[in-house]
Amino acid sequence: MANVTSLLRGADDDVALRVPGGVSLTYRRVGELVAETAERLASLGVAPGARVAMAYPNSPEAIVLFLGAAAVATACPLNPAYTETEFRFYFEDTGAEFLLLPPGDAAAARNAVHPTMRLLEARIAGDGRLQMTNGASATVHASADPADDDVALVLHTSGTTSRPKRVPLRHRNLAASVANIVAHYQLTSRDVSLCIMPLFHVHGLVASALATFASGGTVVVPEKFAPLGFWPIAREVRPTWFSASPTPHQLILMRSQDDRPPGTERLRFVRSCSAALAPATMASMERRFGVPVLEAYGMTEASHQMSSNPLPPGQRYPGSVGIGTGVQIAVVDDHGRSLLPGAIGQVGIRGPNVIDGYENNPEANAASFANRWFLTGDQGTLDADGYLRLLGRIKELINRGGEKIAPREIDEVLEQHPRVKEAVAFGVPHPTWGEEVAAAVVVDGPVTEKDLQAHCRQTLADYKVPRHIYIVHAIPRTPTGKVQRRFVAEQVLRK
């Protein structure tokens, strides 16, 4: 049976879930809480196929309630920071019939509840007991274990140019992705994962939490986590690995000037995903932490991970997102035909972790599948050894008078300048060329636009050199740490 409820594989008395300075739950107790949640929900009218929305910050509830909801229905975790308008859209789009919220919290979500929804409050008390709206005990038993093909989780794409697409992840998709992650990073019951990514997103939920449970390890979930508080938590829990997008990694680096500071004693590796990691940042992290930094490639439609650089003695390459991890990867043309190593094309994937299709969106499905490949929308190249290098989103390619420019190439050149901490290139309208190249950069010392343009001309053809370079304090990102180039352009040009 390949469902998410079967992923709690640790010994009964081992710690499964720990909150620094708070509750600590064994595998036995987490299993009991998941079963109790499922029965409570069933007793309150949650039936198979129902959509259960939930809006929790990182917490034991975010994991336990997800697993319980997925056991009897379909869980729809949402960002608790959404506005009332955003909640209203997601409730309607998912067809949510029930909503789980922390008691007395999440006013925007409460205000967005429509008359056909039922609001339920739930929390895990300090003594590890489940407290849920209505009835101290279940009145009916939950149905049998969910089938492999049942939809466990519904998330949305974070597209920049269109309405978010609804992504149904089946139990078998999630189980396959978790198995790939466990195998690739050789996770065991001795591992301690420090979860610092949001649990309403596939990165935190699947990689940091579910994969650790499937290996019998311990998931540490700080409440109200901020990257600036990373080191006190690391000193307390001594993680063996953690995964984040580049922005938290950069903030964590800034908070320690010493190599191998307290809290890194048990680290085996650090994982980076959800956005491109600058090679210079990777080198700084490896020097500071004293362990390999493994850049990975994931997306919601693949139940998260598709590729990753391997642990030693395997080779890892800065600027590459590694090799397929239980997933077939190809670079294909517009018809889904595989291209030769070194050729530039669209990244296509196949595997049991990949969705069968978007929900109720035949137009998107027709555009997203070709020759049995799921087309990721990313442009990239594969070398002869199977290492993938991403060049950027195809929709974000800059078309300057017919010349297609990959913005990631410009990012990397700018980030090689000693004063540039981060760079994001994008296209801006031009009356003659159609589009012109511009960029936003974060710097850590005095440097001018002309200095940076001169630096770019040493490496780039003239038509790729940004005509405008905006020096900013920070690059705008989504809540999950992704860079959206069109959004960056809008924000920069607006000022």
Short mmCIF file of C-alpha atoms in Angstrom, two decimals:
data_model
loop_
_atom_site.label_atom_id
_atom_site.label_comp_id
_atom_site.label_asym_id
_atom_site.label_seq_id
_atom_site.Cartn_x
_atom_site.Cartn_y
_atom_site.Cartn_z
CA MET A 1 0.00 0.00 0.00
CA ALA A 2 1.62 3.26 -1.18
CA ASN A 3 -0.22 5.90 0.80
CA VAL A 4 1.07 8.69 3.01
CA THR A 5 -0.30 7.10 6.17
CA SER A 6 2.16 4.22 5.67
CA LEU A 7 5.19 6.54 5.77
CA LEU A 8 5.51 6.62 9.59
CA ARG A 9 8.19 3.92 9.72
CA GLY A 10 10.15 4.68 12.86
CA ALA A 11 10.30 2.53 15.98
CA ASP A 12 7.36 3.20 18.32
CA ASP A 13 9.42 4.81 21.07
CA ASP A 14 11.72 6.86 18.81
CA VAL A 15 11.06 10.59 18.52
CA ALA A 16 9.27 11.36 15.26
CA LEU A 17 8.46 15.02 15.72
CA ARG A 18 10.07 17.60 17.94
CA VAL A 19 9.41 21.28 18.56
CA PRO A 20 12.43 23.09 20.06
CA GLY A 21 11.41 24.18 23.54
CA GLY A 22 8.05 22.45 23.11
CA VAL A 23 6.30 19.14 22.55
CA SER A 24 8.16 15.98 21.53
CA LEU A 25 6.12 13.17 19.95
CA THR A 26 7.15 9.55 19.41
CA TYR A 27 6.24 7.57 16.32
CA ARG A 28 3.62 5.73 18.34
CA ARG A 29 2.03 9.01 19.46
CA VAL A 30 2.12 10.59 16.00
CA GLY A 31 0.46 7.47 14.60
CA GLU A 32 -2.23 7.67 17.27
CA LEU A 33 -2.80 11.36 16.58
CA VAL A 34 -3.10 10.78 12.84
CA ALA A 35 -5.61 7.96 13.41
CA GLU A 36 -7.56 10.07 15.88
CA THR A 37 -7.61 13.01 13.48
CA ALA A 38 -8.93 10.78 10.70
CA GLU A 39 -11.67 9.40 12.95
CA ARG A 40 -12.63 12.84 14.25
CA LEU A 41 -12.90 14.18 10.72
CA ALA A 42 -14.95 11.19 9.62
CA SER A 43 -17.28 11.67 12.60
CA LEU A 44 -17.79 15.29 11.57
CA GLY A 45 -18.86 14.36 8.07
CA VAL A 46 -15.59 14.35 6.15
CA ALA A 47 -16.01 11.67 3.46
CA PRO A 48 -13.61 10.20 0.88
CA GLY A 49 -13.06 12.68 -1.92
CA ALA A 50 -13.92 15.71 0.21
CA ARG A 51 -11.51 18.62 0.16
CA VAL A 52 -10.18 19.69 3.56
CA ALA A 53 -8.47 23.07 3.47
CA MET A 54 -6.11 23.97 6.29
CA ALA A 55 -4.08 27.08 7.15
CA TYR A 56 -1.41 26.45 9.78
CA PRO A 57 2.04 27.87 10.34
CA ASN A 58 4.86 25.35 10.74
CA SER A 59 3.84 23.24 13.72
CA PRO A 60 3.00 19.65 14.70
CA GLU A 61 -0.59 20.40 13.61
CA ALA A 62 0.56 21.22 10.06
CA ILE A 63 1.92 17.67 9.72
CA VAL A 64 -0.49 15.61 11.84
CA LEU A 65 -3.64 17.23 10.45
CA PHE A 66 -2.35 16.86 6.90
CA LEU A 67 -1.76 13.14 7.40
CA GLY A 68 -5.13 12.69 9.12
CA ALA A 69 -7.01 14.58 6.41
CA ALA A 70 -5.21 12.67 3.65
CA ALA A 71 -6.18 9.39 5.31
CA VAL A 72 -9.91 10.01 4.87
CA ALA A 73 -10.15 12.70 2.19
CA THR A 74 -7.92 15.19 0.34
CA ALA A 75 -5.82 17.77 2.17
CA CYS A 76 -5.43 21.29 0.78
CA PRO A 77 -2.78 23.12 2.86
CA LEU A 78 -2.77 26.89 2.35
CA ASN A 79 -0.41 29.69 3.29
CA PRO A 80 -1.76 31.23 6.54
CA ALA A 81 -0.47 34.62 5.35
CA TYR A 82 -2.92 34.76 2.44
CA THR A 83 -5.34 37.67 2.29
CA GLU A 84 -9.08 37.18 2.55
CA THR A 85 -9.36 37.54 -1.25
CA GLU A 86 -6.71 34.89 -1.81
CA PHE A 87 -8.34 32.47 0.63
CA ARG A 88 -11.68 32.97 -1.08
CA PHE A 89 -10.12 32.08 -4.46
CA TYR A 90 -8.44 28.91 -3.15
CA PHE A 91 -11.51 27.73 -1.26
CA GLU A 92 -13.59 28.09 -4.40
CA ASP A 93 -10.98 26.66 -6.75
CA THR A 94 -10.36 23.51 -4.69
CA GLY A 95 -14.03 23.01 -3.83
CA ALA A 96 -13.10 22.91 -0.14
CA GLU A 97 -15.96 21.66 2.03
CA PHE A 98 -14.11 21.83 5.36
CA LEU A 99 -11.55 24.19 6.82
CA LEU A 100 -9.15 23.41 9.67
CA LEU A 101 -7.73 26.39 11.58
CA PRO A 102 -5.88 27.07 14.82
CA PRO A 103 -8.36 28.07 17.56
CA GLY A 104 -9.05 31.79 17.50
CA ASP A 105 -6.50 32.49 14.77
CA ALA A 106 -6.38 33.14 10.99
CA ALA A 107 -8.96 35.93 10.73
CA ALA A 108 -8.55 36.32 6.96
CA ALA A 109 -9.34 32.64 6.37
CA ARG A 110 -12.35 32.80 8.69
CA ASN A 111 -13.72 35.83 6.87
CA ALA A 112 -13.40 34.01 3.53
CA VAL A 113 -15.45 30.97 4.57
CA HIS A 114 -18.51 30.60 2.36
CA PRO A 115 -21.88 29.26 3.60
CA THR A 116 -21.38 25.71 2.30
CA MET A 117 -18.07 25.23 4.14
CA ARG A 118 -17.69 23.92 7.66
CA LEU A 119 -15.09 25.49 9.91
CA LEU A 120 -13.27 23.22 12.35
CA GLU A 121 -10.70 24.25 14.93
CA ALA A 122 -7.92 21.90 15.96
CA ARG A 123 -4.71 22.01 17.94
CA ILE A 124 -2.29 19.64 19.69
CA ALA A 125 -2.04 20.54 23.36
CA GLY A 126 1.21 20.75 25.27
CA ASP A 127 0.60 17.26 26.67
CA GLY A 128 0.27 15.82 23.14
CA ARG A 129 -3.53 15.50 23.11
CA LEU A 130 -5.61 16.40 20.06
CA GLN A 131 -8.25 19.05 20.65
CA MET A 132 -10.79 19.47 17.86
CA THR A 133 -14.12 21.26 17.47
CA ASN A 134 -17.23 19.21 18.31
CA GLY A 135 -17.23 16.10 20.43
CA ALA A 136 -14.52 14.76 22.69
CA SER A 137 -14.47 11.41 20.94
CA ALA A 138 -15.15 10.00 17.51
CA THR A 139 -18.59 8.56 16.82
CA VAL A 140 -17.69 6.66 13.65
CA HIS A 141 -14.59 4.87 12.46
CA ALA A 142 -12.61 6.20 9.52
CA SER A 143 -12.91 4.26 6.29
CA ALA A 144 -10.28 1.76 5.14
CA ASP A 145 -6.84 2.93 4.12
CA PRO A 146 -6.90 5.20 1.08
CA ALA A 147 -6.13 3.64 -2.29
CA ASP A 148 -2.91 4.39 -4.12
CA ASP A 149 -4.84 6.34 -6.77
CA ASP A 150 -6.74 8.51 -4.31
CA VAL A 151 -5.75 12.18 -4.29
CA ALA A 152 -3.95 12.86 -1.02
CA LEU A 153 -2.95 16.46 -1.56
CA VAL A 154 -3.99 19.36 -3.76
CA LEU A 155 -1.59 22.25 -4.28
CA HIS A 156 -1.35 25.01 -6.86
CA THR A 157 1.36 26.03 -9.27
CA SER A 158 3.00 29.36 -8.58
CA GLY A 159 2.85 30.53 -12.18
CA THR A 160 3.74 34.13 -12.98
CA THR A 161 1.63 34.76 -16.04
CA SER A 162 -1.68 32.94 -15.60
CA ARG A 163 -4.21 31.64 -13.11
CA PRO A 164 -2.58 29.07 -10.78
CA LYS A 165 -3.19 25.51 -11.96
CA ARG A 166 -4.57 22.91 -9.57
CA VAL A 167 -2.16 20.01 -8.98
CA PRO A 168 -3.65 16.76 -7.63
CA LEU A 169 -0.99 14.59 -6.00
CA ARG A 170 -2.03 11.00 -5.47
CA HIS A 171 -0.84 8.80 -2.64
CA ARG A 172 1.32 6.82 -5.08
CA ASN A 173 2.94 10.03 -6.39
CA LEU A 174 3.94 11.15 -2.91
CA ALA A 175 5.12 7.69 -1.85
CA ALA A 176 7.32 7.42 -4.95
CA SER A 177 8.86 10.86 -4.40
CA VAL A 178 9.55 10.14 -0.74
CA ALA A 179 11.23 6.82 -1.62
CA ASN A 180 13.45 8.60 -4.16
CA ILE A 181 14.54 11.21 -1.62
CA VAL A 182 15.27 8.64 1.09
CA ALA A 183 17.35 6.54 -1.29
CA HIS A 184 19.27 9.41 -2.88
CA TYR A 185 20.37 11.00 0.41
CA GLN A 186 20.75 7.66 2.22
CA LEU A 187 18.47 8.79 5.04
CA THR A 188 18.25 6.53 8.11
CA SER A 189 16.73 6.47 11.57
CA ARG A 190 19.81 8.32 12.83
CA ASP A 191 18.99 11.42 10.79
CA VAL A 192 17.55 14.61 12.22
CA SER A 193 15.94 16.96 9.72
CA LEU A 194 15.57 20.61 10.68
CA CYS A 195 12.46 21.75 8.80
CA ILE A 196 12.73 25.44 7.94
CA MET A 197 10.65 25.52 4.74
CA PRO A 198 6.86 26.09 4.88
CA LEU A 199 4.81 22.95 5.41
CA PHE A 200 2.05 24.26 3.13
CA HIS A 201 4.55 23.81 0.28
CA VAL A 202 5.76 20.57 -1.28
CA HIS A 203 9.43 21.30 -0.44
CA GLY A 204 8.96 21.36 3.32
CA LEU A 205 6.20 18.77 3.48
CA VAL A 206 7.68 16.08 1.24
CA ALA A 207 11.45 16.54 1.53
CA SER A 208 11.93 17.73 5.10
CA ALA A 209 9.03 15.95 6.81
CA LEU A 210 7.63 12.91 4.96
CA ALA A 211 11.01 11.65 3.72
CA THR A 212 12.39 11.81 7.25
CA PHE A 213 9.40 9.91 8.64
CA ALA A 214 9.85 7.24 5.95
CA SER A 215 13.47 6.76 7.06
CA GLY A 216 12.54 6.54 10.76
CA GLY A 217 14.38 9.76 11.60
CA THR A 218 13.34 12.82 13.59
CA VAL A 219 11.69 15.92 12.12
CA VAL A 220 12.41 19.12 14.05
CA VAL A 221 9.78 21.79 13.40
CA PRO A 222 10.53 25.18 14.95
CA GLU A 223 7.42 27.28 15.49
CA LYS A 224 7.51 30.84 14.12
CA PHE A 225 10.88 30.07 12.57
CA ALA A 226 13.00 32.88 11.15
CA PRO A 227 16.36 32.23 9.48
CA LEU A 228 18.05 34.65 11.86
CA GLY A 229 17.19 32.26 14.71
CA PHE A 230 18.69 29.23 12.98
CA TRP A 231 21.89 28.85 14.99
CA PRO A 232 20.37 28.70 18.51
CA ILE A 233 18.01 25.98 17.26
CA ALA A 234 20.82 24.12 15.49
CA ARG A 235 22.90 24.14 18.68
CA GLU A 236 19.97 22.63 20.56
CA VAL A 237 18.87 19.91 18.12
CA ARG A 238 22.14 19.20 16.20
CA PRO A 239 20.59 18.33 12.82
CA THR A 240 22.20 15.91 10.38
CA TRP A 241 20.73 17.77 7.38
CA PHE A 242 18.40 20.54 6.39
CA SER A 243 16.91 21.81 3.16
CA ALA A 244 15.96 25.32 2.11
CA SER A 245 15.79 27.70 -0.82
CA PRO A 246 18.76 30.03 -1.41
CA THR A 247 17.40 33.04 0.49
CA PRO A 248 17.25 31.31 3.92
CA HIS A 249 20.68 29.81 3.22
CA GLN A 250 22.12 33.27 2.62
CA LEU A 251 20.54 34.63 5.79
CA ILE A 252 21.85 31.70 7.82
CA LEU A 253 25.35 32.31 6.45
CA MET A 254 25.18 35.96 7.50
CA ARG A 255 24.53 35.01 11.12
CA SER A 256 27.77 33.09 11.64
CA GLN A 257 31.27 34.20 10.74
CA ASP A 258 33.01 31.04 11.98
CA ASP A 259 33.62 27.81 10.12
CA ARG A 260 31.94 24.73 11.60
CA PRO A 261 30.10 26.69 14.34
CA PRO A 262 28.31 24.85 17.17
CA GLY A 263 25.25 23.11 15.72
CA THR A 264 27.09 21.65 12.73
CA GLU A 265 28.76 18.75 14.58
CA ARG A 266 26.42 16.10 13.14
CA LEU A 267 25.70 17.60 9.72
CA ARG A 268 26.10 15.19 6.80
CA PHE A 269 24.96 17.52 4.02
CA VAL A 270 22.91 20.62 3.26
CA ARG A 271 20.31 20.62 0.49
CA SER A 272 19.24 23.59 -1.64
CA CYS A 273 16.15 23.60 -3.83
CA SER A 274 13.22 25.73 -5.13
CA ALA A 275 15.46 28.34 -6.80
CA ALA A 276 18.90 28.59 -8.38
CA LEU A 277 21.81 28.63 -5.94
CA ALA A 278 24.68 30.94 -6.87
CA PRO A 279 27.97 29.00 -7.14
CA ALA A 280 29.66 31.56 -4.87
CA THR A 281 27.01 30.99 -2.19
CA MET A 282 27.46 27.24 -2.51
CA ALA A 283 31.23 27.60 -2.00
CA SER A 284 30.71 29.81 1.07
CA MET A 285 28.24 27.34 2.55
CA GLU A 286 30.56 24.38 2.07
CA ARG A 287 33.43 26.26 3.68
CA ARG A 288 31.29 27.41 6.59
CA PHE A 289 29.43 24.16 7.24
CA GLY A 290 32.23 21.78 6.31
CA VAL A 291 29.85 19.44 4.46
CA PRO A 292 28.69 19.05 0.83
CA VAL A 293 25.91 21.35 -0.38
CA LEU A 294 23.66 19.45 -2.77
CA GLU A 295 21.60 21.51 -5.17
CA ALA A 296 18.36 19.82 -6.25
CA TYR A 297 15.54 20.46 -8.73
CA GLY A 298 11.91 20.08 -7.78
CA MET A 299 8.43 21.15 -8.74
CA THR A 300 4.94 20.59 -7.40
CA GLU A 301 3.88 18.54 -10.44
CA ALA A 302 6.61 15.98 -9.64
CA SER A 303 5.67 15.68 -5.96
CA HIS A 304 8.80 17.74 -5.42
CA GLN A 305 12.18 16.21 -6.28
CA MET A 306 13.28 15.38 -9.83
CA SER A 307 17.07 15.61 -9.67
CA SER A 308 19.87 16.33 -7.26
CA ASN A 309 23.62 16.34 -7.00
CA PRO A 310 24.72 13.17 -5.21
CA LEU A 311 26.44 12.63 -1.90
CA PRO A 312 30.21 11.97 -2.05
CA PRO A 313 31.92 10.11 -3.60
CA GLY A 314 29.56 11.14 -6.41
CA GLN A 315 30.44 14.34 -8.23
CA ARG A 316 28.59 17.60 -7.60
CA TYR A 317 28.88 20.60 -9.84
CA PRO A 318 28.07 24.23 -8.98
CA GLY A 319 25.42 25.52 -11.37
CA SER A 320 24.03 22.04 -12.01
CA VAL A 321 20.95 20.53 -10.34
CA GLY A 322 22.44 17.07 -10.64
CA ILE A 323 21.14 13.79 -12.00
CA GLY A 324 17.66 12.25 -12.05
CA THR A 325 16.66 10.73 -8.71
CA GLY A 326 14.40 7.84 -9.64
CA VAL A 327 13.01 10.08 -12.37
CA GLN A 328 13.71 9.97 -16.10
CA ILE A 329 14.94 13.35 -17.36
CA ALA A 330 15.46 14.43 -20.95
CA VAL A 331 15.96 17.64 -22.85
CA VAL A 332 13.38 17.58 -25.63
CA ASP A 333 12.18 19.59 -28.62
CA ASP A 334 8.68 20.99 -29.09
CA HIS A 335 7.38 17.54 -30.07
CA GLY A 336 8.82 15.74 -27.05
CA ARG A 337 11.71 14.18 -28.97
CA SER A 338 14.89 13.73 -26.93
CA LEU A 339 17.86 15.87 -27.95
CA LEU A 340 21.53 14.92 -27.87
CA PRO A 341 23.71 15.72 -24.85
CA GLY A 342 24.69 19.38 -24.78
CA ALA A 343 21.70 20.54 -26.82
CA ILE A 344 19.43 23.24 -25.43
CA GLY A 345 15.75 22.42 -25.10
CA GLN A 346 12.87 22.00 -22.70
CA VAL A 347 13.30 19.73 -19.69
CA GLY A 348 10.94 16.74 -19.79
CA ILE A 349 10.35 14.24 -16.98
CA ARG A 350 8.73 10.82 -16.51
CA GLY A 351 8.22 8.80 -13.36
CA PRO A 352 5.72 7.49 -10.82
CA ASN A 353 6.05 10.71 -8.80
CA VAL A 354 4.78 12.83 -11.73
CA ILE A 355 1.12 13.86 -11.90
CA ASP A 356 -1.22 12.29 -14.44
CA GLY A 357 -2.46 15.77 -15.31
CA TYR A 358 -3.75 19.04 -13.91
CA GLU A 359 -7.22 18.96 -12.42
CA ASN A 360 -10.06 20.05 -14.74
CA ASN A 361 -7.66 21.81 -17.09
CA PRO A 362 -7.54 20.06 -20.50
CA GLU A 363 -5.89 23.05 -22.17
CA ALA A 364 -2.96 22.99 -19.71
CA ASN A 365 -2.66 19.21 -20.02
CA ALA A 366 -2.52 19.38 -23.81
CA ALA A 367 0.32 21.90 -23.56
CA SER A 368 2.18 20.10 -20.77
CA PHE A 369 2.57 16.57 -22.14
CA ALA A 370 4.33 15.45 -25.34
CA ASN A 371 5.47 11.96 -26.29
CA ARG A 372 4.73 10.81 -22.70
CA TRP A 373 7.07 13.47 -21.26
CA PHE A 374 5.76 16.03 -18.81
CA LEU A 375 7.15 19.35 -20.02
CA THR A 376 8.42 21.37 -17.09
CA GLY A 377 8.55 24.76 -18.81
CA ASP A 378 12.26 25.01 -17.95
CA GLN A 379 14.99 25.32 -20.55
CA GLY A 380 18.14 23.36 -19.91
CA THR A 381 20.95 21.11 -21.12
CA LEU A 382 22.02 17.60 -20.15
CA ASP A 383 25.64 16.53 -20.34
CA ALA A 384 26.83 13.06 -21.33
CA ASP A 385 26.85 11.96 -17.66
CA GLY A 386 23.22 12.98 -17.11
CA TYR A 387 23.87 16.18 -15.14
CA LEU A 388 21.20 18.80 -15.76
CA ARG A 389 21.84 22.53 -16.00
CA LEU A 390 18.88 24.89 -16.01
CA LEU A 391 18.93 28.03 -18.13
CA GLY A 392 15.61 29.55 -17.07
CA ARG A 393 11.89 29.39 -17.55
CA ILE A 394 11.00 29.28 -21.25
CA LYS A 395 8.33 31.95 -20.73
CA GLU A 396 10.99 34.14 -19.12
CA LEU A 397 13.45 33.96 -22.02
CA ILE A 398 14.31 37.44 -23.25
CA ASN A 399 13.60 37.93 -26.96
CA ARG A 400 15.80 40.78 -28.17
CA GLY A 401 15.14 41.25 -31.87
CA GLY A 402 14.82 37.50 -32.40
CA GLU A 403 17.81 36.60 -30.24
CA LYS A 404 16.61 34.36 -27.38
CA ILE A 405 18.55 35.10 -24.21
CA ALA A 406 18.49 32.85 -21.14
CA PRO A 407 18.36 35.17 -18.12
CA ARG A 408 20.11 32.65 -15.88
CA GLU A 409 23.28 33.04 -17.95
CA ILE A 410 23.30 36.76 -17.14
CA ASP A 411 22.56 36.08 -13.46
CA GLU A 412 25.63 33.86 -13.22
CA VAL A 413 27.95 36.37 -14.87
CA LEU A 414 26.79 39.20 -12.61
CA GLU A 415 27.14 36.99 -9.53
CA GLN A 416 30.79 36.39 -10.41
CA HIS A 417 31.47 40.06 -9.62
CA PRO A 418 32.97 40.26 -6.11
CA ARG A 419 30.49 42.95 -5.02
CA VAL A 420 27.34 41.18 -6.22
CA LYS A 421 25.53 38.93 -3.74
CA GLU A 422 22.54 38.14 -5.94
CA ALA A 423 21.36 39.00 -9.45
CA VAL A 424 18.15 38.53 -11.41
CA ALA A 425 17.98 39.39 -15.11
CA PHE A 426 14.71 40.04 -16.94
CA GLY A 427 13.33 41.51 -20.13
CA VAL A 428 11.86 45.00 -20.42
CA PRO A 429 9.92 46.43 -23.40
CA HIS A 430 11.93 48.16 -26.14
CA PRO A 431 10.43 50.05 -29.11
CA THR A 432 12.89 48.61 -31.64
CA TRP A 433 14.09 45.27 -30.30
CA GLY A 434 10.84 44.19 -28.69
CA GLU A 435 12.66 43.41 -25.46
CA GLU A 436 15.86 44.63 -23.90
CA VAL A 437 17.92 43.07 -21.11
CA ALA A 438 17.80 44.53 -17.59
CA ALA A 439 18.79 43.18 -14.19
CA ALA A 440 18.33 43.76 -10.49
CA VAL A 441 21.29 43.15 -8.19
CA VAL A 442 21.95 43.06 -4.46
CA VAL A 443 25.46 44.25 -3.61
CA ASP A 444 27.61 44.33 -0.49
CA GLY A 445 29.89 47.23 -1.34
CA PRO A 446 30.34 50.28 -3.57
CA VAL A 447 29.83 49.49 -7.25
CA THR A 448 28.16 51.34 -10.13
CA GLU A 449 25.95 50.31 -12.99
CA LYS A 450 28.80 51.04 -15.42
CA ASP A 451 31.18 48.87 -13.40
CA LEU A 452 28.80 45.94 -13.63
CA GLN A 453 28.16 46.44 -17.34
CA ALA A 454 31.90 46.49 -17.97
CA HIS A 455 32.21 43.25 -15.99
CA CYS A 456 29.48 41.65 -18.13
CA ARG A 457 31.18 42.69 -21.40
CA GLN A 458 34.22 40.62 -20.46
CA THR A 459 32.11 37.46 -20.77
CA LEU A 460 28.87 38.20 -22.61
CA ALA A 461 28.12 39.20 -26.17
CA ASP A 462 27.07 42.83 -26.37
CA TYR A 463 23.39 42.06 -27.00
CA LYS A 464 23.25 40.13 -23.71
CA VAL A 465 24.76 42.89 -21.57
CA PRO A 466 22.03 44.52 -19.43
CA ARG A 467 21.28 48.04 -20.62
CA HIS A 468 19.91 48.87 -17.18
CA ILE A 469 21.10 47.42 -13.88
CA TYR A 470 19.07 48.32 -10.79
CA ILE A 471 20.79 48.10 -7.41
CA VAL A 472 18.20 46.98 -4.83
CA HIS A 473 18.22 46.01 -1.15
CA ALA A 474 16.52 42.63 -1.73
CA ILE A 475 15.12 40.55 -4.57
CA PRO A 476 11.34 40.02 -4.25
CA ARG A 477 10.40 36.37 -3.78
CA THR A 478 7.35 34.21 -3.31
CA PRO A 479 6.61 32.82 0.20
CA THR A 480 8.41 29.61 -0.84
CA GLY A 481 11.56 31.43 -1.90
CA LYS A 482 11.09 31.35 -5.67
CA VAL A 483 12.20 34.17 -7.93
CA GLN A 484 9.52 35.32 -10.38
CA ARG A 485 11.33 37.44 -12.94
CA ARG A 486 8.26 39.22 -14.26
CA PHE A 487 7.27 40.15 -10.73
CA VAL A 488 10.80 41.38 -10.03
CA ALA A 489 10.61 43.51 -13.17
CA GLU A 490 7.26 44.98 -12.15
CA GLN A 491 8.49 45.85 -8.68
CA VAL A 492 11.79 47.35 -9.82
CA LEU A 493 10.32 49.39 -12.68
CA ARG A 494 7.53 50.70 -10.48
CA LYS A 495 9.98 52.48 -8.16
#
